[in-house]
Short mmCIF file of C-alpha atoms and ligand atoms in Angstrom, two decimals:
data_model
loop_
_atom_site.label_atom_id
_atom_site.label_comp_id
_atom_site.label_asym_id
_atom_site.label_seq_id
_atom_site.Cartn_x
_atom_site.Cartn_y
_atom_site.Cartn_z
CA MET X 1 -15.20 -0.97 -49.51
CA ILE X 2 -13.48 -4.28 -48.23
CA ASN X 3 -9.93 -3.23 -49.81
CA ALA X 4 -10.71 0.25 -48.56
CA PHE X 5 -11.53 -0.65 -44.92
CA ASP X 6 -8.37 -3.03 -44.97
CA SER X 7 -5.95 -0.18 -46.38
CA PHE X 8 -7.20 2.38 -44.22
CA ILE X 9 -6.48 -0.02 -41.09
CA GLN X 10 -2.96 -0.38 -42.58
CA LYS X 11 -2.34 3.21 -42.36
CA LEU X 12 -3.76 3.44 -38.91
CA LYS X 13 -2.03 0.58 -37.31
CA PRO X 14 0.99 2.34 -36.08
CA GLN X 15 -1.49 4.78 -34.42
CA LEU X 16 -3.25 1.80 -32.61
CA ILE X 17 -0.14 0.64 -31.37
CA SER X 18 0.68 3.96 -29.74
CA TRP X 19 -2.60 4.23 -28.43
CA ARG X 20 -2.45 0.94 -26.79
CA ARG X 21 1.06 1.74 -25.47
CA GLU X 22 0.19 5.00 -24.07
CA LEU X 23 -2.71 3.53 -22.20
CA HIS X 24 -0.72 0.75 -20.97
CA GLN X 25 1.72 3.20 -19.34
CA GLN X 26 -1.16 4.92 -17.35
CA PRO X 27 -3.74 2.02 -16.00
CA GLU X 28 -6.62 2.89 -14.12
CA LEU X 29 -8.87 0.80 -11.86
CA GLY X 30 -12.65 0.59 -12.44
CA PHE X 31 -14.55 3.99 -11.93
CA LEU X 32 -10.99 5.86 -11.59
CA GLU X 33 -10.76 5.89 -15.31
CA TYR X 34 -10.84 9.69 -15.35
CA GLN X 35 -7.77 10.07 -17.68
CA THR X 36 -8.34 7.16 -19.82
CA THR X 37 -11.93 8.38 -20.28
CA TYR X 38 -10.63 11.99 -21.17
CA LYS X 39 -8.05 10.64 -23.47
CA ILE X 40 -10.93 8.60 -25.38
CA GLY X 41 -13.53 11.37 -25.36
CA LYS X 42 -10.97 14.10 -26.53
CA GLU X 43 -10.15 11.78 -29.66
CA LEU X 44 -13.86 11.26 -30.35
CA GLU X 45 -14.90 14.74 -30.12
CA LYS X 46 -12.23 15.76 -32.49
CA LEU X 47 -13.90 13.36 -35.02
CA GLY X 48 -17.36 14.73 -34.72
CA PHE X 49 -19.14 12.00 -32.35
CA SER X 50 -21.27 13.35 -29.73
CA ILE X 51 -20.03 12.70 -26.37
CA HIS X 52 -21.69 11.76 -23.46
CA ILE X 53 -19.76 11.36 -19.90
CA GLY X 54 -20.63 11.41 -16.24
CA LYS X 55 -24.08 10.88 -15.08
CA ASP X 56 -25.19 11.09 -19.00
CA ALA X 57 -22.95 7.89 -19.61
CA VAL X 58 -23.60 5.73 -16.43
CA LYS X 59 -26.42 5.56 -13.94
CA SER X 60 -24.92 6.46 -10.49
CA LYS X 61 -27.04 4.14 -8.29
CA SER X 62 -26.54 1.08 -10.74
CA ARG X 63 -22.66 1.05 -10.30
CA TYR X 64 -21.17 -1.49 -8.19
CA GLY X 65 -18.61 -1.58 -5.98
CA VAL X 66 -17.58 2.11 -6.29
CA PRO X 67 -14.03 2.96 -4.79
CA PRO X 68 -13.92 4.38 -1.15
CA LYS X 69 -13.86 8.36 -0.97
CA HIS X 70 -10.26 8.92 -0.37
CA GLU X 71 -9.50 6.73 -3.40
CA LEU X 72 -11.79 8.60 -5.66
CA GLN X 73 -10.32 11.94 -4.43
CA ARG X 74 -6.76 10.82 -5.10
CA ALA X 75 -7.48 9.81 -8.55
CA GLU X 76 -9.30 12.80 -9.01
CA THR X 77 -6.40 15.06 -7.91
CA GLN X 78 -3.96 13.15 -10.01
CA ALA X 79 -6.34 13.50 -13.12
CA LEU X 80 -6.52 17.24 -12.66
CA ASP X 81 -2.70 17.31 -12.32
CA ASN X 82 -2.24 15.38 -15.57
CA GLY X 83 -4.20 17.60 -17.50
CA VAL X 84 -7.74 16.57 -17.44
CA PRO X 85 -9.79 19.90 -17.58
CA GLN X 86 -11.78 21.12 -14.68
CA GLU X 87 -15.09 21.00 -16.48
CA TRP X 88 -14.61 17.10 -17.60
CA MET X 89 -13.66 16.42 -13.84
CA ASP X 90 -17.02 18.21 -12.75
CA LEU X 91 -19.08 15.80 -14.66
CA MET X 92 -17.00 12.62 -13.93
CA LYS X 93 -16.15 13.10 -10.20
CA GLY X 94 -17.37 10.56 -7.47
CA GLY X 95 -16.54 7.56 -10.10
CA HIS X 96 -18.71 8.35 -13.10
CA THR X 97 -16.23 7.38 -15.52
CA GLY X 98 -16.67 5.71 -19.03
CA LEU X 99 -18.33 7.44 -22.10
CA ALA X 100 -20.83 7.03 -24.49
CA ALA X 101 -20.48 8.46 -28.16
CA THR X 102 -22.90 8.39 -30.68
CA TRP X 103 -22.83 8.99 -34.60
CA ASP X 104 -26.08 9.37 -36.46
CA THR X 105 -25.45 9.39 -40.15
CA LYS X 106 -29.17 10.83 -40.58
CA LYS X 107 -29.66 8.12 -43.23
CA GLU X 108 -32.27 5.21 -42.75
CA GLY X 109 -30.37 2.13 -41.41
CA PRO X 110 -29.92 0.06 -38.42
CA HIS X 111 -28.78 0.99 -34.99
CA LEU X 112 -25.35 -0.77 -34.03
CA ALA X 113 -23.53 -0.62 -30.76
CA PHE X 114 -19.92 -1.64 -29.90
CA ARG X 115 -18.75 -2.00 -26.31
CA PHE X 116 -15.10 -1.79 -25.45
CA ASP X 117 -13.92 -2.04 -21.68
CA ILE X 118 -11.08 0.28 -20.56
CA ASP X 119 -10.09 -0.41 -16.58
CA ALA X 120 -7.19 -2.34 -15.48
CA LEU X 121 -6.09 -4.32 -12.39
CA PRO X 122 -4.36 -3.86 -9.18
CA ILE X 123 -1.43 -6.11 -10.24
CA LEU X 124 2.39 -5.34 -10.11
CA GLU X 125 3.36 -5.49 -13.69
CA ALA X 126 6.52 -8.00 -14.39
CA SER X 127 9.92 -6.34 -15.06
CA ASP X 128 11.56 -9.14 -16.89
CA SER X 129 13.44 -8.80 -19.95
CA ASP X 130 11.24 -11.01 -21.91
CA HIS X 131 8.18 -8.99 -20.94
CA GLN X 132 7.70 -6.88 -24.08
CA PRO X 133 6.04 -3.95 -22.35
CA TYR X 134 8.95 -3.72 -19.98
CA ALA X 135 11.77 -4.55 -22.93
CA ASP X 136 10.23 -1.79 -24.94
CA LYS X 137 9.77 0.66 -22.31
CA PHE X 138 5.96 1.23 -22.37
CA SER X 139 5.25 -0.80 -19.19
CA SER X 140 3.11 0.67 -16.28
CA LYS X 141 4.12 3.91 -14.82
CA LEU X 142 2.03 3.33 -11.74
CA GLU X 143 3.46 0.65 -9.40
CA GLY X 144 0.83 -2.04 -8.50
CA LEU X 145 -1.51 -1.04 -11.28
CA MET X 146 -1.55 -2.90 -14.71
CA HIS X 147 -3.55 -3.54 -17.65
CA ALA X 148 -3.14 -7.33 -17.36
CA CYS X 149 -6.49 -8.24 -19.40
CA GLY X 150 -5.84 -6.24 -22.56
CA HIS X 151 -8.49 -3.71 -21.99
CA ASP X 152 -5.63 -1.30 -23.14
CA GLY X 153 -5.86 -2.81 -26.40
CA HIS X 154 -9.79 -2.90 -26.49
CA ALA X 155 -9.81 0.63 -26.00
CA SER X 156 -7.46 1.57 -28.56
CA ILE X 157 -9.60 -0.83 -31.16
CA GLY X 158 -12.31 1.08 -30.14
CA LEU X 159 -10.59 4.55 -31.04
CA GLY X 160 -9.80 2.65 -34.35
CA LEU X 161 -13.21 1.97 -34.89
CA ALA X 162 -14.47 5.48 -34.28
CA HIS X 163 -11.67 7.03 -36.70
CA LEU X 164 -12.89 4.38 -39.60
CA THR X 165 -16.42 5.31 -38.91
CA ALA X 166 -16.01 8.87 -39.27
CA HIS X 167 -13.71 8.61 -42.42
CA PHE X 168 -16.25 6.56 -44.10
CA LYS X 169 -19.33 8.29 -42.89
CA GLU X 170 -20.38 9.22 -46.47
CA GLN X 171 -20.86 5.58 -47.27
CA LEU X 172 -22.55 4.55 -44.22
CA SER X 173 -26.06 4.49 -42.91
CA GLY X 174 -28.10 4.29 -39.56
CA LYS X 175 -26.92 5.12 -36.21
CA PHE X 176 -23.63 4.11 -34.17
CA THR X 177 -23.31 3.64 -30.53
CA PHE X 178 -19.76 3.58 -28.88
CA LEU X 179 -19.69 2.57 -25.39
CA PHE X 180 -16.38 2.63 -23.48
CA GLN X 181 -17.56 1.00 -20.23
CA PRO X 182 -15.84 1.68 -16.94
CA ALA X 183 -15.10 -1.11 -14.39
CA GLU X 184 -15.49 -4.32 -16.27
CA GLU X 185 -13.40 -6.19 -13.70
CA GLY X 186 -15.40 -7.65 -11.04
CA GLY X 187 -18.61 -6.98 -12.96
CA ARG X 188 -19.49 -3.53 -11.83
CA GLY X 189 -19.88 -1.01 -15.00
CA ALA X 190 -21.92 -2.47 -17.51
CA LYS X 191 -25.22 -2.59 -15.70
CA ALA X 192 -24.84 1.13 -15.00
CA MET X 193 -24.74 1.94 -18.67
CA THR X 194 -27.27 -0.47 -19.58
CA ASP X 195 -29.59 1.03 -16.83
CA LEU X 196 -29.25 4.51 -18.61
CA GLY X 197 -30.86 3.05 -21.71
CA TRP X 198 -28.23 3.11 -24.02
CA LEU X 199 -29.08 -0.24 -25.19
CA GLU X 200 -32.82 0.36 -25.73
CA ASP X 201 -33.18 0.52 -29.70
CA VAL X 202 -29.90 -1.29 -30.69
CA ASP X 203 -30.65 -3.72 -33.52
CA GLN X 204 -27.26 -5.12 -33.16
CA PHE X 205 -24.59 -5.20 -30.44
CA TYR X 206 -20.92 -6.34 -30.81
CA SER X 207 -18.27 -6.62 -28.20
CA GLY X 208 -15.41 -8.89 -27.74
CA HIS X 209 -12.07 -9.88 -26.19
CA ILE X 210 -8.23 -10.02 -27.26
CA GLY X 211 -6.97 -13.42 -26.33
CA ILE X 212 -8.93 -15.56 -23.41
CA ASN X 213 -8.24 -18.53 -25.55
CA SER X 214 -4.52 -18.54 -26.99
CA LEU X 215 -5.31 -18.68 -30.85
CA PRO X 216 -2.95 -17.52 -33.70
CA VAL X 217 -3.16 -13.80 -34.60
CA GLY X 218 -5.63 -13.64 -37.55
CA THR X 219 -8.10 -16.09 -35.98
CA ILE X 220 -11.46 -14.54 -34.78
CA ALA X 221 -14.37 -16.30 -33.40
CA ALA X 222 -17.88 -14.96 -34.50
CA VAL X 223 -19.59 -15.98 -31.26
CA THR X 224 -18.60 -17.40 -27.97
CA LYS X 225 -20.38 -19.88 -25.54
CA GLY X 226 -19.62 -20.68 -21.75
CA PHE X 227 -19.74 -17.38 -19.86
CA LEU X 228 -20.69 -17.59 -16.40
CA ALA X 229 -22.94 -15.75 -14.16
CA SER X 230 -21.07 -14.53 -11.39
CA SER X 231 -21.76 -12.59 -7.82
CA LYS X 232 -18.90 -10.61 -6.04
CA LEU X 233 -19.35 -10.18 -2.49
CA ASN X 234 -17.32 -8.41 0.22
CA VAL X 235 -17.73 -10.02 3.42
CA THR X 236 -16.84 -7.84 6.82
CA PHE X 237 -16.83 -9.50 10.14
CA SER X 238 -16.80 -7.45 13.32
CA GLY X 239 -15.99 -9.17 16.80
CA GLN X 240 -14.42 -7.79 19.95
CA SER X 241 -10.92 -7.58 20.58
CA SER X 242 -9.16 -8.66 24.10
CA HIS X 243 -5.85 -9.56 25.46
CA ALA X 244 -4.96 -13.08 24.01
CA GLY X 245 -3.01 -14.24 27.25
CA MET X 246 -5.14 -12.56 29.88
CA LYS X 247 -8.61 -12.38 29.15
CA PRO X 248 -9.06 -14.35 25.59
CA GLU X 249 -12.40 -15.50 26.85
CA ASP X 250 -13.48 -11.85 26.48
CA GLY X 251 -12.79 -11.52 22.78
CA ARG X 252 -15.15 -12.62 19.97
CA ASN X 253 -12.65 -13.82 17.18
CA ALA X 254 -13.35 -12.41 13.71
CA LEU X 255 -10.29 -13.79 12.19
CA LEU X 256 -11.62 -17.46 13.09
CA ALA X 257 -15.00 -16.79 11.53
CA ALA X 258 -13.47 -15.48 8.25
CA ALA X 259 -10.87 -18.30 8.07
CA THR X 260 -14.10 -20.81 8.71
CA THR X 261 -15.88 -19.04 6.19
CA ALA X 262 -12.76 -19.38 3.56
CA THR X 263 -12.62 -23.31 3.91
CA GLN X 264 -16.09 -23.80 4.28
CA LEU X 265 -17.03 -22.10 0.90
CA HIS X 266 -15.02 -24.55 -0.75
CA ALA X 267 -16.97 -27.51 0.61
CA ILE X 268 -20.30 -26.21 -1.23
CA PRO X 269 -21.48 -29.18 -3.15
CA ARG X 270 -21.19 -29.03 -6.93
CA HIS X 271 -24.47 -28.59 -8.81
CA SER X 272 -25.61 -31.58 -10.76
CA GLU X 273 -26.92 -29.21 -13.84
CA GLY X 274 -23.92 -27.42 -14.49
CA VAL X 275 -20.74 -25.66 -13.91
CA SER X 276 -20.28 -23.80 -10.70
CA ARG X 277 -17.24 -21.97 -9.05
CA VAL X 278 -16.56 -20.21 -5.64
CA ASN X 279 -13.28 -18.59 -4.79
CA VAL X 280 -12.18 -16.43 -1.96
CA GLY X 281 -9.55 -14.18 -3.39
CA LYS X 282 -8.72 -12.02 -0.33
CA LEU X 283 -8.73 -12.43 3.41
CA VAL X 284 -7.52 -9.85 5.69
CA ALA X 285 -7.96 -10.22 9.52
CA GLY X 286 -6.59 -9.10 12.77
CA ALA X 287 -4.06 -6.59 14.38
CA GLY X 288 -1.40 -8.20 16.09
CA ARG X 289 0.03 -11.61 17.41
CA ASN X 290 -1.38 -11.06 21.05
CA ILE X 291 -4.74 -9.62 20.35
CA ILE X 292 -7.91 -11.49 19.65
CA ALA X 293 -8.87 -10.38 16.19
CA ASP X 294 -11.92 -8.10 16.11
CA SER X 295 -11.92 -7.81 12.14
CA GLY X 296 -12.02 -10.11 9.50
CA TYR X 297 -12.63 -9.20 5.60
CA LEU X 298 -12.81 -11.39 2.67
CA GLU X 299 -13.30 -10.83 -0.98
CA ILE X 300 -15.37 -13.58 -2.67
CA GLU X 301 -17.14 -14.61 -5.79
CA THR X 302 -19.32 -17.31 -6.90
CA ARG X 303 -20.17 -18.34 -10.63
CA GLY X 304 -22.45 -20.56 -12.35
CA GLU X 305 -23.40 -21.98 -15.89
CA SER X 306 -27.10 -20.66 -15.40
CA LYS X 307 -28.38 -18.09 -13.32
CA PRO X 308 -30.34 -20.71 -11.15
CA ILE X 309 -26.65 -22.46 -10.48
CA ASN X 310 -25.15 -18.99 -9.89
CA SER X 311 -27.77 -18.26 -7.11
CA PHE X 312 -27.60 -21.72 -5.58
CA MET X 313 -23.98 -21.06 -4.98
CA GLN X 314 -24.77 -17.29 -3.81
CA GLN X 315 -27.43 -18.49 -1.34
CA GLU X 316 -25.18 -21.39 -0.01
CA ALA X 317 -22.04 -18.88 0.36
CA LYS X 318 -24.50 -16.55 2.43
CA ARG X 319 -25.73 -19.40 4.62
CA ILE X 320 -21.87 -20.48 5.26
CA ILE X 321 -21.12 -16.79 5.78
CA GLN X 322 -23.55 -16.11 8.37
CA SER X 323 -23.41 -19.52 9.87
CA SER X 324 -19.71 -18.88 10.63
CA ALA X 325 -20.53 -15.19 12.22
CA SER X 326 -23.04 -16.97 14.49
CA MET X 327 -20.58 -19.96 15.31
CA TYR X 328 -17.82 -17.14 16.53
CA ASP X 329 -20.75 -14.94 17.84
CA VAL X 330 -19.61 -12.05 15.86
CA SER X 331 -21.62 -9.49 13.32
CA VAL X 332 -21.15 -9.74 9.74
CA ASP X 333 -21.92 -7.34 6.82
CA ILE X 334 -22.31 -8.78 3.40
CA GLU X 335 -21.90 -6.00 0.60
CA PHE X 336 -22.84 -7.27 -3.11
CA VAL X 337 -20.27 -5.44 -5.23
CA GLY X 338 -20.60 -6.82 -8.42
CA GLU X 339 -22.60 -9.23 -10.85
CA THR X 340 -22.67 -10.75 -14.41
CA GLU X 341 -25.18 -12.40 -16.42
CA THR X 342 -24.93 -15.51 -18.71
CA ILE X 343 -24.45 -14.69 -22.22
CA THR X 344 -26.23 -16.13 -25.02
CA CYS X 345 -24.74 -14.76 -28.56
CA ASP X 346 -27.07 -14.89 -31.43
CA ASP X 347 -25.93 -17.72 -33.85
CA SER X 348 -27.69 -15.96 -36.50
CA LEU X 349 -24.97 -13.57 -36.58
CA ILE X 350 -22.23 -16.18 -37.52
CA PRO X 351 -23.24 -16.30 -41.27
CA MET X 352 -23.17 -12.46 -41.64
CA ILE X 353 -19.74 -12.47 -39.77
CA GLN X 354 -18.27 -15.28 -41.71
CA GLU X 355 -19.58 -13.38 -44.94
CA HIS X 356 -18.04 -10.12 -44.25
CA CYS X 357 -15.09 -10.95 -42.72
CA GLN X 358 -13.71 -13.51 -44.80
CA HIS X 359 -12.73 -11.25 -47.53
CA SER X 360 -10.48 -9.04 -45.27
CA SER X 361 -6.80 -9.36 -45.65
CA TRP X 362 -6.40 -9.24 -41.87
CA ILE X 363 -8.44 -12.09 -41.17
CA ASN X 364 -7.36 -15.71 -42.00
CA HIS X 365 -9.63 -18.00 -40.05
CA ILE X 366 -13.19 -17.61 -38.57
CA HIS X 367 -13.97 -20.05 -35.88
CA PRO X 368 -17.84 -19.88 -35.69
CA VAL X 369 -17.95 -20.65 -31.87
CA ALA X 370 -15.28 -20.32 -29.18
CA ASN X 371 -15.65 -21.93 -25.99
CA VAL X 372 -14.73 -19.77 -22.95
CA SER X 373 -15.41 -19.96 -19.27
CA GLY X 374 -14.88 -16.53 -17.69
CA SER X 375 -17.49 -14.04 -16.85
CA GLU X 376 -18.46 -10.85 -18.65
CA ASP X 377 -20.74 -8.11 -17.69
CA ALA X 378 -21.30 -7.12 -21.30
CA SER X 379 -24.00 -9.93 -20.64
CA PHE X 380 -26.15 -7.09 -19.11
CA MET X 381 -25.93 -5.11 -22.45
CA MET X 382 -26.56 -8.12 -24.68
CA ASN X 383 -29.38 -9.31 -22.72
CA ALA X 384 -30.95 -5.60 -22.86
CA VAL X 385 -30.83 -5.76 -26.48
CA GLN X 386 -31.95 -9.31 -27.18
CA ALA X 387 -34.98 -8.34 -24.66
CA HIS X 388 -36.32 -5.98 -27.33
CA GLY X 389 -35.60 -8.40 -30.36
CA GLY X 390 -31.98 -7.04 -31.36
CA GLN X 391 -29.09 -9.47 -31.88
CA ALA X 392 -25.66 -9.39 -29.90
CA THR X 393 -22.62 -11.47 -30.06
CA TYR X 394 -19.22 -11.48 -28.10
CA MET X 395 -16.39 -12.23 -30.28
CA LEU X 396 -12.92 -13.38 -29.77
CA PHE X 397 -9.52 -11.94 -31.30
CA GLY X 398 -6.78 -14.81 -31.39
CA THR X 399 -3.21 -13.99 -30.24
CA HIS X 400 -0.69 -15.78 -28.64
CA LEU X 401 -0.43 -15.34 -24.74
CA PRO X 402 2.83 -15.41 -23.01
CA SER X 403 0.97 -15.70 -19.80
CA ASN X 404 -2.57 -15.85 -18.20
CA HIS X 405 -4.84 -13.14 -18.22
CA HIS X 406 -4.77 -11.23 -14.76
CA SER X 407 -1.18 -12.16 -14.06
CA PRO X 408 1.87 -9.93 -14.12
CA ALA X 409 3.35 -11.05 -17.39
CA PHE X 410 0.28 -10.81 -19.37
CA ASP X 411 0.87 -9.51 -22.63
CA PHE X 412 -0.65 -9.82 -26.29
CA ASP X 413 0.71 -9.71 -29.61
CA GLU X 414 0.00 -6.07 -30.73
CA GLU X 415 -0.64 -7.57 -34.31
CA VAL X 416 -4.01 -8.55 -33.00
CA LEU X 417 -5.05 -4.88 -32.90
CA PRO X 418 -5.33 -4.23 -36.51
CA VAL X 419 -7.19 -7.75 -36.88
CA ALA X 420 -9.76 -7.02 -34.12
CA LEU X 421 -10.28 -3.61 -35.78
CA ALA X 422 -10.91 -5.38 -39.12
CA ALA X 423 -13.56 -7.73 -37.62
CA TYR X 424 -15.47 -4.88 -35.95
CA ALA X 425 -14.99 -2.82 -39.28
CA HIS X 426 -16.31 -5.41 -41.51
CA VAL X 427 -19.44 -6.47 -39.10
CA LEU X 428 -19.89 -2.94 -39.14
CA ARG X 429 -20.05 -2.94 -43.04
CA GLY X 430 -22.21 -6.22 -42.94
CA GLY X 431 -24.51 -4.86 -40.17
CA ASN X 432 -24.89 -1.78 -41.87
CA THR X 433 -25.90 -3.12 -45.40
CA GLN X 434 -28.49 -5.79 -43.99
ZN1 LIG W 1 -10.89 -8.83 -19.69
#
């Protein structure tokens, strides 16, 4: 089956690249992935998977940071205009994007789950001749939106794995669940799929990422260590506007409260027990030069190597935000819009991954462990699987990175698509025959 898998992937490779390029041109932000979800769903339906969308895919109340109504409606209209059928939109509307697909071989065997994230970022894509998507004319068609983290590649790999599963169905046993997760960015979507129970009886869970560390194509890592727990907060200060020349004393300055918060957050002491982070990524305040600002808005995040460290960062951040508000006598609203947990991959999966991937012609080198320092909301899914005794890992798929993740010139070598598919395919084979 090793050679059969590898040559199937060889044949599928042009299709993997074209899926990736189509998705790259139509980036959609978290909980607005209507067209992406439909594109994936249509393909999986054709293959014979059972498809679950809308409130059957994500638990409505467990979604973090759902976009405001006007953004949802704009994306919904656009999706309808671009050919997503009304009956799909009826189920997905209101930001219930993403999809779960299941395949039951009806033969005794383990339940394997695979997770692929599908959302894009609010970034204006580079238009330089050395940026390959631009040079090859498949860059984003939507100004200000971009697949700048490789989730277009992840979705394409997921489609490839679904094709492979359907093609080799006679040789497989057990059950497969494919989770095409919305809103990974900001740690907003995984909990909503987890809370619906998709991971409840999963024996093995696999997810992973293209890039992260710049490694040669053909290199994979079986497990990762170092993902941080994180919390995402939106903070809104409300004060009182007033004439800045005639009656400044009547104003209550929300801009200064926001600015004080921004500088003081960076003064939270480091934690002796491990790595921590804090960042203010956005600050918008005020209305004009001669007006005491009555509004201030911040998007912030904290991270920590462990849950207690992140809790410490979050508590300190809250204290600073509230103290800044009281210093300037303005009111403040703190909205919790996303979180991730820490990840502990099962090292017990390393030998299985090594054994089953090392004979693939697509994979040259397997690092047992890679160290990373981002955050991943797949953590919710992994922890749910591990909580009932299942095993879980988060792999890396090496590619050269011309630019950092989340930057306008981000791109990856498309040769990584068949490599990552091979890794999933061979762990599927391995997990399946245990
Ligand atoms: Zn990512």
